[in-house]
Amino acid sequence: MSRYPVTVKSELQTDENAVIGFDPPLRTYFLQAFPDEATDACALWLGGFLEEYPSLESIIDAARCEGL
């Protein structure tokens, strides 16, 4: 699994420690951002299902649809 740090911005907040990467077993790109300090669960988590985002362009489009 590859993981790269990125900055993700929404209208209300910025996460300078967000992560984007590729998960080979699921054959999908993923994006995680805005973790909850108490639970460590991410408010934004894209790409958790098999072949959900097969290209980098597809996950970027999905993030834009989320307002990012």
Coordinates of N, CA and C in Angstrom, one line a residue, residues 41-63:
A41 N -11.2 8.4 14.1 CA -11.9 8.0 12.9 C -11.9 9.3 11.9
C42 N -11.8 9.0 10.6 CA -11.7 10.1 9.7 C -13.1 10.6 9.2
A43 N -13.3 11.9 9.2 CA -14.6 12.4 8.7 C -14.7 12.2 7.2
L44 N -13.6 12.2 6.5 CA -13.5 11.9 5.1 C -12.7 10.7 4.9
W45 N -13.3 9.6 4.3 CA -12.6 8.4 3.9 C -13.2 7.9 2.6
L46 N -12.5 8.1 1.5 CA -12.9 7.7 0.2 C -12.0 6.5 -0.2
G47 N -12.6 5.5 -0.8 CA -11.8 4.4 -1.4 C -11.7 3.2 -0.5
G48 N -12.7 2.8 0.2 CA -12.7 1.7 1.1 C -13.2 0.4 0.5
F49 N -13.6 0.4 -0.8 CA -14.3 -0.7 -1.4 C -13.5 -1.2 -2.7
L50 N -13.7 -2.4 -3.1 CA -13.0 -3.0 -4.2 C -13.2 -2.2 -5.5
E51 N -12.1 -1.7 -6.1 CA -12.1 -1.0 -7.4 C -13.0 0.2 -7.3
E52 N -13.2 0.9 -6.2 CA -14.1 2.0 -6.1 C -13.5 3.2 -6.9
Y53 N -12.2 3.5 -6.8 CA -11.6 4.6 -7.5 C -10.3 4.0 -8.2
P54 N -10.5 3.5 -9.4 CA -9.4 2.8 -10.0 C -8.3 3.7 -10.6
S55 N -8.6 5.0 -10.7 CA -7.6 6.0 -11.2 C -7.5 7.1 -10.3
L56 N -6.4 7.8 -10.3 CA -6.1 8.9 -9.5 C -7.1 10.0 -9.8
E57 N -7.4 10.2 -11.1 CA -8.4 11.2 -11.6 C -9.8 10.9 -11.0
S58 N -10.2 9.7 -10.8 CA -11.5 9.4 -10.3 C -11.6 9.7 -8.8
I59 N -10.6 9.6 -8.0 CA -10.7 9.9 -6.6 C -10.6 11.5 -6.5
I60 N -9.9 12.1 -7.3 CA -9.8 13.6 -7.3 C -11.2 14.1 -7.6
D61 N -11.9 13.6 -8.6 CA -13.2 14.0 -8.9 C -14.2 13.8 -7.8
A62 N -14.1 12.6 -7.1 CA -14.9 12.3 -5.9 C -14.7 13.3 -4.8
A63 N -13.4 13.7 -4.6 CA -13.1 14.7 -3.5 C -13.7 16.0 -3.9

